[in-house]
């Protein structure tokens, strides 16, 4: 009898522990683009609330959606909206995906500061990366072959560029691939005939950002929707989080001043301005 | 009591021997496991996409829709960069090893060799940073003049050496009293031709502009420098190992210093020198960070194929660069193709190792026969 009661209390304790762990544990999975935001938020939030444990993995937007549907994560970080069949799968497993737009991502086309080219159109950018335009003199610039530089194919920045500019067509084979936004900027600032692209947050005066279709890339033009190479970044939860819960406060960090600074530091554009 | 003690001792010996055996076996087991796991994840790729595309197509669009996995250009890129590194490292490395072991004074050798070996200790990311931030812009801004300078540096000493040999041989039939003058005349005309040719070459090279400094040439040179310490160190050790007796024997038979070097010492150390070269080449093939940072990573076959001024992509850089977390979608060909590439890389290095082993055996058998 005594043994039974001990087991009973043990089970109760374990149960209460498990329950406590549930409320204090947030799992985030999904896009590599949104990953840095999710990680910065998690670090900040865990420092503010020492009892809370937030794990962030970056396995791609599709995987984020999948994890949300099979309930292995509470937040799917995504660089695109859920596809119709993902919504359908979610509804079938009694999940109601609620989308929070946490930041905006804009991509600027950059050239060497000494390059006389003043602007490009979307069609021209696409033709350059397709290899149809090979020399700056075809665009009224100097006689120099264009060195085209791209992010590596598994970065979120590449995904945005591929989707918004290339629209499914394949980039020319002579395109060089580089491992980070900073590395592209470095290559462009030291290569007179280079053309590359970086997240708008990585712009500085060592490179020249070209207006696209006569719109200058900046936080303002991305926010008002006039700059064409831009997209929103999302966090998706099952139902709207219970007000005041850790999940609620975590997902809504992007509304705070601190959250917006973090987003800017990573190189994205906050949706709201403090 | 003593019986128990000896049994204890035997037990201890048994266990310590077992432990040592285990420690030795560990590295073997690790290698086997690595091969096993890479093969396990590589085979699904061949099941999904077959063999032909990977080895014959040059369209590398792993993220495309539909994706394409033609890695021919990547194999060519790896080969090209390795070839370039060999061209840089082998002549320089062997020459340096010979100079250190047989030409420079002992005290200089004692100072220089440790410095060369420090090169091997530099982390590869430091080399990569150098080649991306300093060397690539240098090639872009002063590419032509650098190329012509390199042409002078390589061709002038080689040419002068060749001229001295040719003029010596060509004037052999001439009468002894005019031989010196004849030799001088031949050498002078040849030198004039050489300088004229070099001037024309450097004028042509000066016009070359390198539009992108992150190319095969950049990486080849850096990889060559990285392979140097291995080659110098191992080759010099084997030259030293040829021994003082061998050299003194050769001198005693009336051989000159050059004859001793080329006909006695180098053949005796040949297997070690070949081993040194293969070790250096392996370092160049397997190097990842430098090529990922500074080769440009463009999956194309340069045209013409030996155009070292064009950006290339290598196997190692592709594996490192595409192994982002975004790709770890198990079961996708985009994930498995990287293991397929890794398997190829592994097989290539295995083949090189086996070849070196075979050459060493053959060399030893031949030397054994000479004895």
Coordinates of C-alpha atoms in Angstrom, one line a residue:
Chain A
X1 CA 0.0 0.0 0.0
X2 CA 2.8 2.3 0.9
X3 CA 4.6 1.5 -2.3
X4 CA 1.5 2.3 -4.3
X5 CA 1.1 5.7 -2.7
X6 CA 4.7 6.5 -3.4
X7 CA 4.3 5.6 -7.0
X8 CA 1.2 7.7 -7.1
X9 CA 2.9 10.8 -5.7
X10 CA 5.8 10.2 -8.1
X11 CA 3.5 10.1 -11.0
X12 CA 1.7 13.2 -9.8
X13 CA 5.1 15.0 -9.5
X14 CA 6.2 13.9 -12.9
X15 CA 2.9 15.0 -14.3
X16 CA 3.1 18.5 -12.7
X17 CA 6.7 18.8 -13.9
X18 CA 5.7 17.8 -17.4
X19 CA 2.9 20.4 -17.3
X20 CA 5.2 23.1 -16.1
X21 CA 7.7 22.2 -18.9
X22 CA 5.0 22.5 -21.5
X23 CA 4.0 26.1 -20.5
X24 CA 7.7 27.2 -20.3
X25 CA 9.0 25.5 -23.4
X26 CA 8.6 26.9 -26.8
X27 CA 9.9 25.2 -29.9
X28 CA 10.5 27.2 -33.1
X29 CA 11.2 25.6 -36.4
X30 CA 11.3 26.8 -40.0
X31 CA 12.9 29.2 -42.4
X32 CA 16.6 30.0 -42.3
X33 CA 15.8 33.6 -43.2
X34 CA 13.5 34.1 -40.2
X35 CA 15.8 31.9 -38.0
X36 CA 18.1 34.8 -36.9
X37 CA 15.1 36.8 -35.8
X38 CA 13.7 33.8 -33.9
X39 CA 17.1 33.2 -32.3
X40 CA 17.7 36.8 -31.3
X41 CA 14.1 37.0 -29.8
X42 CA 14.7 33.7 -28.0
X43 CA 18.0 34.8 -26.5
X44 CA 16.4 38.1 -25.3
X45 CA 13.3 36.5 -24.0
X46 CA 15.1 33.7 -22.1
X47 CA 17.4 36.3 -20.5
X48 CA 14.3 38.3 -19.3
X49 CA 12.4 35.1 -18.2
X50 CA 15.0 32.6 -16.8
X51 CA 12.5 29.8 -16.4
X52 CA 11.6 29.7 -20.0
X53 CA 13.3 27.4 -22.6
X54 CA 13.0 28.3 -26.3
X55 CA 14.7 26.2 -28.9
X56 CA 15.0 27.4 -32.5
X57 CA 15.9 25.2 -35.4
X58 CA 16.2 26.2 -39.0
X59 CA 15.1 23.5 -41.4
X60 CA 13.3 25.5 -44.1
X61 CA 9.9 27.0 -44.3
X62 CA 8.3 23.8 -45.6
X63 CA 9.6 21.9 -42.6
X64 CA 8.4 24.6 -40.3
X65 CA 4.9 24.2 -41.6
X66 CA 5.1 20.4 -41.4
X67 CA 6.3 20.6 -37.7
X68 CA 3.4 23.0 -36.9
X69 CA 0.9 20.6 -38.4
X70 CA 2.2 17.5 -36.6
X71 CA 2.4 19.6 -33.4
X72 CA 6.2 19.2 -32.9
X73 CA 6.6 23.0 -32.7
X74 CA 4.6 25.9 -31.4
X75 CA 5.9 28.5 -33.8
X76 CA 6.7 27.9 -37.5
X77 CA 9.0 30.7 -38.8
X78 CA 8.3 31.1 -42.5
X79 CA 9.6 33.2 -45.3
X80 CA 6.4 32.5 -47.3
X81 CA 2.7 31.9 -46.5
X82 CA 1.4 28.4 -46.0
X83 CA 0.5 26.7 -49.3
X84 CA -3.1 25.6 -49.7
X85 CA -2.3 22.0 -49.2
X86 CA -0.5 22.9 -46.0
X87 CA -3.6 24.8 -44.7
X88 CA -5.7 21.7 -45.6
X89 CA -3.3 19.4 -43.7
X90 CA -3.4 21.8 -40.8
X91 CA -7.2 21.9 -40.7
X92 CA -7.3 18.1 -40.9
X93 CA -5.2 17.8 -37.8
X94 CA -7.3 20.5 -36.0
X95 CA -4.7 23.2 -36.2
X96 CA -5.7 26.8 -37.0
X97 CA -2.6 28.5 -38.5
X98 CA -2.5 32.2 -37.4
X99 CA 0.1 34.3 -39.3
X100 CA 2.1 37.1 -37.6
X101 CA 4.1 39.3 -39.9
X102 CA 7.2 40.0 -37.8
X103 CA 9.5 41.8 -40.3
X104 CA 10.1 42.8 -43.9
X105 CA 12.9 41.6 -46.1
X106 CA 14.2 43.8 -48.9
X107 CA 17.1 43.0 -51.3
X108 CA 19.2 45.7 -52.8
X109 CA 21.2 45.3 -56.0
X110 CA 24.7 46.6 -55.4
X111 CA 27.7 47.6 -57.6
X112 CA 31.2 49.1 -57.0
X113 CA 31.0 52.8 -56.1
X114 CA 33.0 53.6 -59.2
X115 CA 30.5 52.0 -61.5
X116 CA 28.7 54.8 -63.6
X117 CA 25.5 52.8 -64.0
X118 CA 22.8 54.7 -62.1
X119 CA 19.8 52.4 -62.2
X120 CA 18.5 49.1 -63.4
X121 CA 15.0 47.7 -64.2
X122 CA 13.7 44.4 -62.9
X123 CA 13.9 43.0 -66.5
X124 CA 17.6 44.1 -66.8
X125 CA 18.5 42.5 -63.5
X126 CA 16.9 39.3 -64.6
X127 CA 18.6 39.3 -68.0
X128 CA 22.0 39.9 -66.4
X129 CA 21.5 37.0 -64.0
X130 CA 20.2 34.8 -66.9
X131 CA 23.5 35.6 -68.8
X132 CA 21.7 37.5 -71.6
X133 CA 23.4 40.8 -70.8
X134 CA 27.1 40.0 -70.3
X135 CA 28.8 43.4 -70.5
X136 CA 28.2 46.7 -68.8
X137 CA 28.5 48.5 -72.1
X138 CA 25.2 46.8 -73.1
X139 CA 23.7 49.0 -70.4
X140 CA 25.5 52.2 -71.3
X141 CA 28.4 51.6 -68.9
X142 CA 32.1 50.9 -69.5
X143 CA 33.3 47.9 -71.6
X144 CA 33.8 45.4 -68.8
X145 CA 32.3 41.9 -68.4
X146 CA 29.7 41.8 -65.6
X147 CA 30.9 39.7 -62.7
X148 CA 27.6 38.4 -61.2
X149 CA 27.6 37.4 -57.6
X150 CA 24.9 35.5 -55.7
X151 CA 24.3 34.2 -52.2
X152 CA 24.6 30.4 -51.9
X153 CA 21.5 28.5 -52.9
X154 CA 20.4 27.5 -49.4
X155 CA 20.2 31.0 -48.0
X156 CA 16.9 32.8 -47.5
X157 CA 18.2 35.8 -49.3
X158 CA 18.8 33.6 -52.4
X159 CA 15.3 32.3 -52.1
X160 CA 13.8 35.8 -52.1
X161 CA 16.0 36.8 -55.1
X162 CA 15.1 33.6 -57.0
X163 CA 11.4 34.0 -56.4
X164 CA 11.1 37.8 -56.9
X165 CA 13.6 38.4 -59.7
X166 CA 14.4 35.1 -61.5
X167 CA 10.8 33.8 -61.2
X168 CA 11.8 30.2 -61.5
X169 CA 14.3 30.7 -64.3
X170 CA 17.9 29.4 -63.8
X171 CA 20.8 31.7 -63.0
X172 CA 23.7 31.7 -65.5
X173 CA 26.5 29.2 -64.9
X174 CA 29.2 31.8 -64.6
X175 CA 27.6 33.3 -61.5
X176 CA 29.8 33.3 -58.4
X177 CA 28.3 32.1 -55.1
X178 CA 29.3 33.6 -51.8
X179 CA 28.5 32.4 -48.2
X180 CA 27.1 35.5 -46.5
X181 CA 25.7 39.0 -47.1
X182 CA 28.9 40.5 -45.7
X183 CA 31.0 38.5 -48.1
X184 CA 29.0 39.7 -51.1
X185 CA 29.4 43.3 -50.0
X186 CA 33.2 42.7 -49.6
X187 CA 33.4 41.2 -53.1
X188 CA 31.5 44.0 -54.7
X189 CA 33.4 46.8 -52.9
X190 CA 36.7 45.4 -54.2
X191 CA 35.5 44.3 -57.7
X192 CA 34.9 47.2 -60.1
X193 CA 32.7 45.2 -62.5
X194 CA 30.7 43.2 -60.0
X195 CA 26.9 43.1 -59.5
X196 CA 25.6 41.5 -56.4
X197 CA 22.7 41.6 -54.0
X198 CA 22.4 42.0 -50.2
X199 CA 19.7 42.4 -47.6
X200 CA 18.9 46.1 -47.3
X201 CA 20.2 46.1 -43.7
X202 CA 23.7 45.4 -45.1
X203 CA 23.9 48.5 -47.2
X204 CA 26.7 51.0 -46.4
X205 CA 28.6 53.6 -48.3
X206 CA 31.3 51.2 -49.5
X207 CA 29.0 50.0 -52.2
X208 CA 26.4 51.6 -54.5
X209 CA 22.8 50.4 -54.2
X210 CA 21.0 50.8 -57.5
X211 CA 17.4 52.0 -57.8
X212 CA 15.2 49.3 -59.3
X213 CA 12.5 50.5 -61.7
X214 CA 13.3 54.0 -60.4
X215 CA 12.7 53.1 -56.8
X216 CA 15.6 53.5 -54.3
X217 CA 15.9 50.5 -52.0
X218 CA 15.3 51.7 -48.4
X219 CA 13.3 50.8 -45.3
X220 CA 10.6 53.4 -46.4
X221 CA 10.2 52.1 -50.0
X222 CA 10.0 48.5 -48.8
X223 CA 7.4 49.4 -46.1
X224 CA 5.2 51.4 -48.6
X225 CA 5.4 48.6 -51.0
X226 CA 7.0 50.5 -53.9
X227 CA 10.3 48.6 -53.9
X228 CA 9.9 45.4 -55.9
X229 CA 12.4 43.0 -54.5
X230 CA 10.9 42.6 -51.0
X231 CA 8.7 40.2 -49.0
X232 CA 7.2 39.9 -45.5
X233 CA 8.6 37.3 -43.0
X234 CA 6.2 35.4 -40.9
X235 CA 5.8 33.5 -37.6
X236 CA 2.8 31.1 -37.6
X237 CA 1.2 29.8 -34.5
X238 CA -1.7 27.4 -33.8
X239 CA -4.6 29.7 -33.0
X240 CA -3.8 33.1 -31.5
X241 CA -1.7 32.5 -28.4
X242 CA -3.4 33.0 -25.1
X243 CA -3.0 36.6 -24.1
X244 CA -0.2 37.0 -21.5
X245 CA 1.3 33.6 -22.1
X246 CA 5.0 33.2 -22.8
X247 CA 4.2 32.2 -26.4
X248 CA 2.1 35.4 -26.8
X249 CA 4.9 37.6 -25.4
X250 CA 7.5 35.9 -27.5
X251 CA 5.7 36.1 -30.8
X252 CA 4.7 39.7 -30.2
X253 CA 8.3 40.8 -29.4
X254 CA 8.5 42.4 -32.9
X255 CA 6.1 45.1 -31.7
X256 CA 8.4 46.3 -28.9
X257 CA 11.1 48.9 -29.4
X258 CA 13.8 46.3 -28.4
X259 CA 12.4 43.8 -30.9
X260 CA 12.5 46.3 -33.7
X261 CA 16.1 47.2 -32.9
X262 CA 17.0 43.5 -33.0
X263 CA 15.3 43.1 -36.4
X264 CA 17.2 46.1 -37.8
X265 CA 20.5 44.8 -36.4
X266 CA 20.0 41.5 -38.2
X267 CA 19.5 43.4 -41.4
X268 CA 15.7 43.3 -41.8
X269 CA 13.1 46.1 -41.7
X270 CA 10.6 46.3 -38.8
X271 CA 6.9 46.3 -39.8
X272 CA 6.1 49.1 -37.4
X273 CA 8.3 52.0 -36.4
X274 CA 8.8 53.0 -32.8
Chain B
X1 CA 50.2 -15.5 -2.4
X2 CA 52.8 -15.2 -5.1
X3 CA 50.6 -17.3 -7.4
X4 CA 47.7 -14.8 -6.9
X5 CA 50.1 -11.9 -7.6
X6 CA 51.3 -13.4 -10.8
X7 CA 47.7 -14.1 -11.9
X8 CA 46.9 -10.5 -11.1
X9 CA 49.9 -9.4 -13.2
X10 CA 48.8 -11.6 -16.1
X11 CA 45.3 -10.2 -15.9
X12 CA 46.6 -6.6 -15.9
X13 CA 48.8 -7.4 -18.9
X14 CA 45.9 -8.9 -20.7
X15 CA 43.7 -5.9 -20.1
X16 CA 46.3 -3.3 -20.9
X17 CA 47.1 -5.1 -24.1
X18 CA 43.4 -5.2 -24.9
X19 CA 43.1 -1.5 -24.2
X20 CA 46.0 -0.7 -26.5
X21 CA 44.6 -2.9 -29.2
X22 CA 41.3 -1.1 -28.8
X23 CA 43.0 2.3 -29.1
X24 CA 44.7 1.2 -32.3
X25 CA 41.6 -0.2 -33.7
X26 CA 39.6 3.0 -33.0
X27 CA 41.0 5.0 -35.8
X28 CA 40.4 2.1 -38.2
X29 CA 36.9 1.7 -37.0
X30 CA 36.3 5.5 -37.3
X31 CA 37.4 5.4 -40.9
X32 CA 35.2 2.4 -41.7
X33 CA 32.2 4.0 -40.0
X34 CA 32.7 7.2 -41.9
X35 CA 32.8 5.3 -45.3
X36 CA 29.8 3.3 -44.3
X37 CA 27.7 6.3 -43.3
X38 CA 28.6 8.4 -46.3
X39 CA 27.8 5.5 -48.6
X40 CA 24.6 4.9 -46.8
X41 CA 23.4 8.4 -47.5
X42 CA 25.0 8.5 -51.0
X43 CA 23.3 5.4 -52.4
X44 CA 19.8 6.8 -52.2
X45 CA 20.9 9.6 -54.5
X46 CA 21.9 7.1 -57.2
X47 CA 18.7 5.3 -56.7
X48 CA 16.7 8.5 -57.1
X49 CA 18.5 10.1 -60.0
X50 CA 20.8 7.4 -61.5
X51 CA 24.4 7.7 -62.4
X52 CA 24.5 9.4 -65.7
X53 CA 23.3 13.0 -64.8
X54 CA 25.9 13.5 -62.0
X55 CA 28.9 12.6 -64.1
X56 CA 27.9 13.9 -67.6
X57 CA 25.8 17.1 -67.2
X58 CA 27.2 20.5 -66.3
X59 CA 23.9 21.9 -65.0
X60 CA 24.2 22.3 -61.3
X61 CA 20.9 23.7 -60.0
X62 CA 20.1 21.8 -56.8
X63 CA 17.4 24.4 -55.8
X64 CA 15.8 24.7 -59.1
X65 CA 12.4 23.5 -60.0
X66 CA 12.9 20.8 -61.3
X67 CA 16.3 20.5 -59.7
X68 CA 19.4 19.5 -61.8
X69 CA 22.4 17.7 -60.3
X70 CA 25.0 17.7 -63.1
X71 CA 28.4 17.8 -61.3
X72 CA 30.8 17.4 -64.2
X73 CA 31.8 21.1 -64.0
X74 CA 32.5 20.6 -60.3
X75 CA 34.7 17.6 -60.9
X76 CA 36.6 19.6 -63.5
X77 CA 36.9 22.5 -61.1
X78 CA 38.4 20.3 -58.4
X79 CA 40.8 18.8 -60.9
X80 CA 41.8 22.1 -62.3
X81 CA 42.5 23.7 -58.9
X82 CA 44.5 20.6 -57.9
X83 CA 46.5 20.7 -61.1
X84 CA 47.3 24.4 -60.5
X85 CA 48.3 23.7 -56.9
X86 CA 50.7 20.9 -58.1
X87 CA 52.2 23.3 -60.7
X88 CA 52.9 25.8 -58.0
X89 CA 53.9 23.5 -55.1
X90 CA 55.8 20.6 -56.6
X91 CA 58.7 22.4 -58.4
X92 CA 59.0 24.9 -55.6
X93 CA 58.8 22.3 -52.8
X94 CA 61.2 19.9 -54.3
X95 CA 63.7 22.7 -55.2
X96 CA 63.4 24.0 -51.6
X97 CA 63.9 20.5 -50.1
X98 CA 67.1 19.9 -52.2
X99 CA 68.4 23.4 -51.4
X100 CA 67.8 22.7 -47.7
X101 CA 69.3 19.3 -47.6
X102 CA 72.3 19.5 -50.0
X103 CA 73.1 23.1 -50.9
X104 CA 72.5 25.5 -48.1
X105 CA 74.8 25.5 -45.1
X106 CA 73.6 23.4 -42.1
X107 CA 73.0 26.4 -39.9
X108 CA 70.7 28.0 -42.4
X109 CA 68.7 24.8 -42.7
X110 CA 68.3 24.6 -39.0
X111 CA 66.7 28.1 -39.1
X112 CA 64.7 27.9 -42.2
X113 CA 63.0 24.5 -41.8
X114 CA 61.0 25.3 -38.7
X115 CA 59.8 28.5 -40.3
X116 CA 58.5 26.6 -43.3
X117 CA 56.8 24.1 -41.0
X118 CA 55.0 27.0 -39.3
X119 CA 53.2 27.6 -42.6
X120 CA 51.5 24.2 -42.1
X121 CA 50.2 25.4 -38.7
X122 CA 48.4 28.4 -40.1
X123 CA 44.6 27.8 -40.0
X124 CA 43.1 27.5 -43.5
X125 CA 40.6 30.2 -42.9
X126 CA 43.5 32.7 -42.5
X127 CA 44.7 31.7 -45.9
X128 CA 41.1 32.0 -47.2
X129 CA 40.8 35.5 -45.8
X130 CA 44.0 36.5 -47.3
X131 CA 43.1 35.3 -50.7
X132 CA 39.7 36.8 -50.7
X133 CA 40.4 40.2 -49.1
X134 CA 44.0 40.9 -50.3
X135 CA 44.9 38.6 -53.2
X136 CA 41.7 38.8 -55.2
X137 CA 41.5 42.6 -55.4
X138 CA 45.3 42.6 -56.2
X139 CA 44.6 40.3 -59.2
X140 CA 41.8 42.4 -60.3
X141 CA 43.6 45.7 -60.1
X142 CA 47.1 44.7 -61.2
X143 CA 46.4 41.3 -62.9
X144 CA 48.3 41.9 -66.1
X145 CA 51.5 43.3 -64.5
X146 CA 51.5 40.5 -61.9
X147 CA 51.2 37.9 -64.7
X148 CA 54.1 39.4 -66.7
X149 CA 56.2 39.7 -63.5
X150 CA 55.5 36.0 -62.8
X151 CA 56.5 35.2 -66.4
X152 CA 59.9 37.0 -65.9
X153 CA 60.5 35.4 -62.5
X154 CA 59.8 31.9 -63.8
X155 CA 61.3 32.1 -67.3
X156 CA 64.5 34.1 -66.7
X157 CA 66.3 31.8 -64.3
X158 CA 65.1 28.7 -66.1
X159 CA 66.1 30.2 -69.5
X160 CA 69.5 31.2 -68.3
X161 CA 70.1 27.7 -66.9
X162 CA 69.0 26.2 -70.1
X163 CA 71.3 28.6 -72.1
X164 CA 74.4 27.7 -70.1
X165 CA 73.7 24.0 -70.7
X166 CA 73.0 24.4 -74.4
X167 CA 76.0 26.6 -75.1
X168 CA 78.2 24.1 -73.3
X169 CA 76.9 21.2 -75.4
X170 CA 76.7 23.1 -78.7
X171 CA 80.4 24.2 -78.5
X172 CA 81.8 20.8 -77.5
X173 CA 83.1 19.9 -81.0
X174 CA 84.8 23.4 -81.3
X175 CA 88.6 23.6 -81.0
X176 CA 89.8 24.1 -77.4
X177 CA 91.5 27.5 -78.0
X178 CA 88.4 29.2 -79.4
X179 CA 85.9 27.2 -77.3
X180 CA 85.4 29.9 -74.7
X181 CA 84.7 32.6 -77.2
X182 CA 82.3 30.3 -79.1
X183 CA 80.5 29.5 -76.0
X184 CA 80.1 33.1 -75.1
X185 CA 78.8 34.0 -78.6
X186 CA 76.2 31.2 -78.5
X187 CA 75.1 32.1 -75.0
X188 CA 74.8 35.8 -75.9
X189 CA 72.6 35.2 -79.0
X190 CA 70.4 32.8 -77.0
X191 CA 70.0 35.2 -74.2
X192 CA 69.0 38.0 -76.6
X193 CA 66.4 35.7 -78.1
X194 CA 65.1 34.8 -74.6
X195 CA 64.9 38.5 -73.5
X196 CA 63.2 39.4 -76.8
X197 CA 60.6 36.6 -76.4
X198 CA 60.0 37.5 -72.7
X199 CA 59.5 41.2 -73.6
X200 CA 56.9 40.2 -76.2
X201 CA 55.2 37.8 -73.8
X202 CA 55.1 40.3 -70.9
X203 CA 53.7 43.0 -73.3
X204 CA 50.9 40.6 -74.2
X205 CA 50.3 39.6 -70.6
X206 CA 50.2 43.2 -69.5
X207 CA 47.1 43.8 -71.6
X208 CA 45.2 41.0 -69.7
X209 CA 42.6 42.2 -67.3
X210 CA 41.2 39.9 -64.7
X211 CA 37.6 40.8 -64.2
X212 CA 37.1 38.5 -61.2
X213 CA 39.9 37.9 -58.7
X214 CA 38.2 34.9 -57.1
X215 CA 39.2 32.4 -59.7
X216 CA 41.1 29.2 -60.2
X217 CA 44.5 30.9 -60.4
X218 CA 44.0 32.6 -57.0
X219 CA 43.1 29.4 -55.3
X220 CA 45.8 27.4 -57.1
X221 CA 48.5 29.6 -55.8
X222 CA 47.2 29.7 -52.3
X223 CA 46.6 25.9 -52.2
X224 CA 50.1 25.5 -53.6
X225 CA 51.5 27.6 -50.8
X226 CA 49.5 25.6 -48.3
X227 CA 50.8 22.3 -49.7
X228 CA 54.4 23.6 -49.7
X229 CA 55.4 22.9 -46.0
X230 CA 54.2 19.2 -46.3
X231 CA 56.2 18.7 -49.5
X232 CA 59.3 20.5 -48.3
X233 CA 59.3 18.8 -44.9
X234 CA 58.7 15.2 -46.1
X235 CA 61.0 15.5 -49.2
X236 CA 63.8 17.0 -47.2
X237 CA 63.6 14.3 -44.5
X238 CA 63.9 11.6 -47.2
X239 CA 66.8 13.4 -48.8
X240 CA 68.5 13.5 -45.5
X241 CA 67.8 9.9 -44.9
X242 CA 69.7 9.0 -48.1
X243 CA 72.7 9.3 -45.8
X244 CA 76.2 10.7 -45.7
X245 CA 77.9 7.5 -46.8
X246 CA 76.0 7.5 -50.1
X247 CA 77.1 11.0 -50.9
X248 CA 80.7 10.5 -49.8
X249 CA 80.9 7.3 -51.9
X250 CA 79.7 9.2 -54.9
X251 CA 82.2 12.0 -54.4
X252 CA 85.0 9.4 -53.9
X253 CA 84.2 8.0 -57.3
X254 CA 84.9 11.4 -58.8
X255 CA 81.3 12.6 -59.3
X256 CA 80.6 16.3 -59.2
X257 CA 78.1 17.8 -56.8
X258 CA 75.4 18.0 -59.5
X259 CA 76.0 14.4 -60.6
X260 CA 75.8 13.2 -57.0
X261 CA 72.6 15.1 -56.5
X262 CA 70.8 14.1 -59.7
X263 CA 72.2 10.6 -60.2
X264 CA 72.6 9.3 -56.6
X265 CA 70.8 11.3 -53.9
X266 CA 67.5 12.1 -55.7
X267 CA 67.0 8.5 -57.0
X268 CA 67.7 7.1 -53.6
X269 CA 65.2 9.5 -52.0
X270 CA 62.7 9.1 -54.9
X271 CA 60.1 7.2 -53.1
X272 CA 60.1 9.7 -50.2
X273 CA 59.8 12.6 -52.6
X274 CA 56.9 11.0 -54.4
X275 CA 55.2 10.4 -51.0
X276 CA 55.8 14.0 -50.2
X277 CA 54.2 15.2 -53.4
X278 CA 51.2 12.9 -52.9
X279 CA 50.7 14.1 -49.4
X280 CA 50.8 17.7 -50.6
X281 CA 48.4 17.0 -53.4
X282 CA 46.0 15.4 -50.9
X283 CA 46.0 18.5 -48.9
X284 CA 45.1 20.5 -52.0
X285 CA 42.3 18.2 -53.0
X286 CA 40.8 18.1 -49.5
X287 CA 41.1 21.8 -48.7
X288 CA 37.7 23.4 -48.2
X289 CA 37.7 26.8 -46.6
X290 CA 40.1 28.5 -49.0
X291 CA 38.2 27.3 -52.1
X292 CA 34.8 28.1 -50.6
X293 CA 36.0 31.6 -49.9
X294 CA 38.1 32.4 -52.9
X295 CA 37.3 30.2 -55.9
X296 CA 34.2 32.0 -57.0
X297 CA 32.1 28.9 -56.7
X298 CA 30.7 29.2 -60.3
X299 CA 29.7 25.7 -61.5
X300 CA 31.0 26.0 -65.0
X301 CA 33.8 24.4 -67.1
X302 CA 36.1 27.3 -68.0
X303 CA 36.5 27.9 -71.7
X304 CA 39.1 26.9 -72.8
X305 CA 39.3 24.3 -70.1
X306 CA 42.7 25.5 -68.9
X307 CA 41.6 29.1 -68.4
X308 CA 42.7 29.6 -64.9
X309 CA 41.4 33.2 -64.8
X310 CA 37.8 31.9 -64.6
X311 CA 35.9 31.2 -61.4
X312 CA 35.4 27.5 -60.7
X313 CA 33.6 25.4 -58.1
X314 CA 35.1 22.4 -56.3
X315 CA 33.7 19.3 -54.7
X316 CA 34.7 20.3 -51.2
X317 CA 33.3 23.8 -51.5
X318 CA 30.0 22.5 -52.9
X319 CA 29.6 20.1 -49.9
X320 CA 30.5 22.8 -47.4
X321 CA 28.4 25.5 -49.1
X322 CA 25.3 23.5 -49.8
X323 CA 25.2 21.7 -46.4
X324 CA 23.0 24.4 -44.9
X325 CA 20.4 23.5 -42.4
X326 CA 17.8 24.3 -45.1
X327 CA 18.8 21.2 -47.0
X328 CA 18.6 18.7 -44.3
X329 CA 15.3 17.5 -45.5
X330 CA 15.8 13.8 -45.2
X331 CA 15.1 11.8 -48.3
X332 CA 15.5 14.6 -50.8
X333 CA 18.0 14.2 -53.6
X334 CA 19.3 17.7 -52.7
X335 CA 20.5 16.2 -49.4
X336 CA 21.8 12.9 -50.7
X337 CA 23.7 14.5 -53.7
X338 CA 26.1 16.0 -51.2
X339 CA 26.9 12.6 -49.8
X340 CA 27.3 11.2 -53.3
X341 CA 29.9 14.0 -53.9
X342 CA 31.6 13.2 -50.6
X343 CA 31.8 9.5 -51.6
X344 CA 33.4 10.5 -54.9
X345 CA 35.9 12.6 -53.1
X346 CA 36.7 9.8 -50.7
X347 CA 37.2 7.4 -53.6
X348 CA 39.5 9.8 -55.4
X349 CA 41.7 10.2 -52.3
X350 CA 41.7 6.5 -51.7
X351 CA 42.8 6.0 -55.3
X352 CA 45.6 8.5 -54.8
X353 CA 46.7 6.8 -51.6
X354 CA 46.8 3.4 -53.3
X355 CA 48.7 4.8 -56.2
X356 CA 51.3 6.3 -53.9
X357 CA 51.6 3.0 -52.0
X358 CA 52.1 1.2 -55.3
X359 CA 54.8 3.6 -56.5
X360 CA 56.6 3.3 -53.2
X361 CA 56.5 -0.5 -53.4
X362 CA 57.8 -0.5 -56.9
X363 CA 60.5 1.9 -56.1
X364 CA 61.7 -0.1 -53.1
X365 CA 61.7 -3.3 -55.2
X366 CA 63.8 -1.6 -57.9
X367 CA 66.3 -0.2 -55.4
X368 CA 66.4 -3.6 -53.7
X369 CA 67.4 -5.1 -57.1
X370 CA 70.2 -2.6 -57.5
X371 CA 71.8 -3.5 -54.3

